[in-house]
PDB file of C-alpha atoms in Angstrom:
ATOM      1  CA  UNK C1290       0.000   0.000   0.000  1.00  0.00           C
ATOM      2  CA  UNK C1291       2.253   2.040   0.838  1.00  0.00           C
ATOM      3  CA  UNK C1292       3.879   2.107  -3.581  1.00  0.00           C
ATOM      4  CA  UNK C1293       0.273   3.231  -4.326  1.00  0.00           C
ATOM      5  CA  UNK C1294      -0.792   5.158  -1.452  1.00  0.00           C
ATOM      6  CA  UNK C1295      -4.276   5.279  -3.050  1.00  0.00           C
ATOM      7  CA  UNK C1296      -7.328   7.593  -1.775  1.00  0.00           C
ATOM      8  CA  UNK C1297      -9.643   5.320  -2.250  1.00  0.00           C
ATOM      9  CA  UNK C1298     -10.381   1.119  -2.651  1.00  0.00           C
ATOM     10  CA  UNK C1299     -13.793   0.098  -3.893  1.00  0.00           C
ATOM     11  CA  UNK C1300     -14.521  -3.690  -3.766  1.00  0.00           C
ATOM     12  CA  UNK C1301     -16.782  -5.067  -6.625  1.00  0.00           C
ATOM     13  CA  UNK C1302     -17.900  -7.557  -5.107  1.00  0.00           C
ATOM     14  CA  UNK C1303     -19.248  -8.686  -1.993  1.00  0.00           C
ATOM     15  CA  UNK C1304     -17.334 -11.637  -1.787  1.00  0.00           C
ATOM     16  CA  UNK C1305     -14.431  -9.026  -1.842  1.00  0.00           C
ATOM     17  CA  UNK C1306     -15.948  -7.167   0.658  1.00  0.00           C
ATOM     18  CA  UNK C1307     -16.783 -10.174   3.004  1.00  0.00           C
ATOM     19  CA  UNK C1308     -13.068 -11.713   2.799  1.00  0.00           C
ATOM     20  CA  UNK C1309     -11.721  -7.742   3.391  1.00  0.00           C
ATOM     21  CA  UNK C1310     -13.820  -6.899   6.574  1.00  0.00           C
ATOM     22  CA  UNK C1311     -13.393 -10.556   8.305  1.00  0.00           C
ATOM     23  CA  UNK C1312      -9.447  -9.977   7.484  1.00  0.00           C
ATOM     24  CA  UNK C1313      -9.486  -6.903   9.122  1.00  0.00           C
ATOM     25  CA  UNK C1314      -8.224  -4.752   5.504  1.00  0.00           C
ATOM     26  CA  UNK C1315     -10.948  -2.419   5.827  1.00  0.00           C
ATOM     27  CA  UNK C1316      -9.821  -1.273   9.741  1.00  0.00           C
ATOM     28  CA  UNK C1317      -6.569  -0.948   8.357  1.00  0.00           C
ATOM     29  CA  UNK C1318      -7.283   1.094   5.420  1.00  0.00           C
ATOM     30  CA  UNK C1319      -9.478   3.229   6.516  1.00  0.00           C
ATOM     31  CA  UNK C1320      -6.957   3.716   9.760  1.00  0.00           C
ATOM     32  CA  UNK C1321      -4.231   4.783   7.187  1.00  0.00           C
ATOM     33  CA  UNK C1322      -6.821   7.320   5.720  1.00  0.00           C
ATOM     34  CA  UNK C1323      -7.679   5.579   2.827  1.00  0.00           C
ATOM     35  CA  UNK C1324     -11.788   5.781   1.683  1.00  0.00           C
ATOM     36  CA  UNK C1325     -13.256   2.450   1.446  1.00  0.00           C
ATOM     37  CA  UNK C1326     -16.512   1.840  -0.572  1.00  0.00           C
ATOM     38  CA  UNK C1327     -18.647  -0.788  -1.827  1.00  0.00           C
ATOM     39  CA  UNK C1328     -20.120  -1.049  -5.304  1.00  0.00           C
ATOM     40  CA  UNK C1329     -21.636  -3.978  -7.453  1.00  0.00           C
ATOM     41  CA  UNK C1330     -19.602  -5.624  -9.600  1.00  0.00           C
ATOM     42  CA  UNK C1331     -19.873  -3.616 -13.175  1.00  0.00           C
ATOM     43  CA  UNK C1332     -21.060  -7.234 -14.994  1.00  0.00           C
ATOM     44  CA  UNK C1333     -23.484  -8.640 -12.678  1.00  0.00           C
ATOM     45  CA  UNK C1334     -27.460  -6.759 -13.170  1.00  0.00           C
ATOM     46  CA  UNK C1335     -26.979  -4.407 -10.391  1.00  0.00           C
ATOM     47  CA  UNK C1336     -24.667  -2.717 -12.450  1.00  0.00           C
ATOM     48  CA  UNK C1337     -27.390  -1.097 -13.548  1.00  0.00           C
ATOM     49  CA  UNK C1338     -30.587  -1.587 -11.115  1.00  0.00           C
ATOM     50  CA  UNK C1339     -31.119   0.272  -8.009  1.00  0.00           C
ATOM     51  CA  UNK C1340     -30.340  -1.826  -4.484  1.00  0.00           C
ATOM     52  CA  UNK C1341     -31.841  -1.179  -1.282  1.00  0.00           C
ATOM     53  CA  UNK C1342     -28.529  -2.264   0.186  1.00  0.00           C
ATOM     54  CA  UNK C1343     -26.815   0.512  -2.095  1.00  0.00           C
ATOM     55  CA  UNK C1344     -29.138   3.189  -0.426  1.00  0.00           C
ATOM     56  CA  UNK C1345     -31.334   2.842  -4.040  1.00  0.00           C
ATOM     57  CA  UNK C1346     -28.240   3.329  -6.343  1.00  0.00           C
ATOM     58  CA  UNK C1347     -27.293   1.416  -8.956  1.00  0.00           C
ATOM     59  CA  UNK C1348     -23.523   0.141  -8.526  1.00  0.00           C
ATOM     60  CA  UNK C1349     -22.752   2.121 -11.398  1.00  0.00           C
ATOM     61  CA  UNK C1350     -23.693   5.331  -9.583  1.00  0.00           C
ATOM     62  CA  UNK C1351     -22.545   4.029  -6.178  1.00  0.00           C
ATOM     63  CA  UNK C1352     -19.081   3.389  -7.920  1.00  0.00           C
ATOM     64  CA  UNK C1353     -19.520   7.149  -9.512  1.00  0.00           C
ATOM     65  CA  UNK C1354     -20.414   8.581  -6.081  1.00  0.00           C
ATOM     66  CA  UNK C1355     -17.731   6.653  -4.352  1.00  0.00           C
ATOM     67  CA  UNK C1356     -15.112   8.938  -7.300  1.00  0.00           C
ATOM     68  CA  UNK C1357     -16.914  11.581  -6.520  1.00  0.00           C
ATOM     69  CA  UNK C1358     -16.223  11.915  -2.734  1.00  0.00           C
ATOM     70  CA  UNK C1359     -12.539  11.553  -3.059  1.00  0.00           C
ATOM     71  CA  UNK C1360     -11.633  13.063  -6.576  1.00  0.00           C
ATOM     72  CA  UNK C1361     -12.121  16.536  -7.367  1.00  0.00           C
ATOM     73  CA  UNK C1362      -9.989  18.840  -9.747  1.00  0.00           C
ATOM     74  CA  UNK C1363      -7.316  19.530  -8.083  1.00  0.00           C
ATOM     75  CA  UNK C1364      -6.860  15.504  -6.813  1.00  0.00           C
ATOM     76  CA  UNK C1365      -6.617  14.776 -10.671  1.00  0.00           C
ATOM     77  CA  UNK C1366      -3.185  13.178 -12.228  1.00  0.00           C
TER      78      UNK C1366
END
């Protein structure tokens, strides 16, 4: 982590998810600062259907949203 020293990590999956929280990864990230998010994966259905569980966003604009929060202008390459 510390090569990349990203902003943010979304998991596209909740497998990912799952495996990350039991292993402790998302305490750890989000202790080092980093933004963690969740967001469905971009070829399942809820790509591109609302989810309860994704506060009635689609992944696609939960994954936007997730961007959103952490990049602006000035964050850009």
């Amino acid at each position: 982590m510390d090569a990349l020293r990203p902003q943010l990590v979304v998991f596209c999956s909740a497998l990912s998810w799952r495996v990350a929280k039991r292993s402790g990864l998302l305490n750890a990230l989000r202790a080092t600062g980093v933004a963690v998010r969740a967001a469905a994966h971009p070829a399942s259905a809820w790509w591109h259907k609302p989810s309860r569980r994704l506060k009635d966003r689609s992944g696609r604009e939960s994954f936007l949203a997730a961007l959103g929060e952490v990049m602006t202008p000035s964050t850009w390459p």
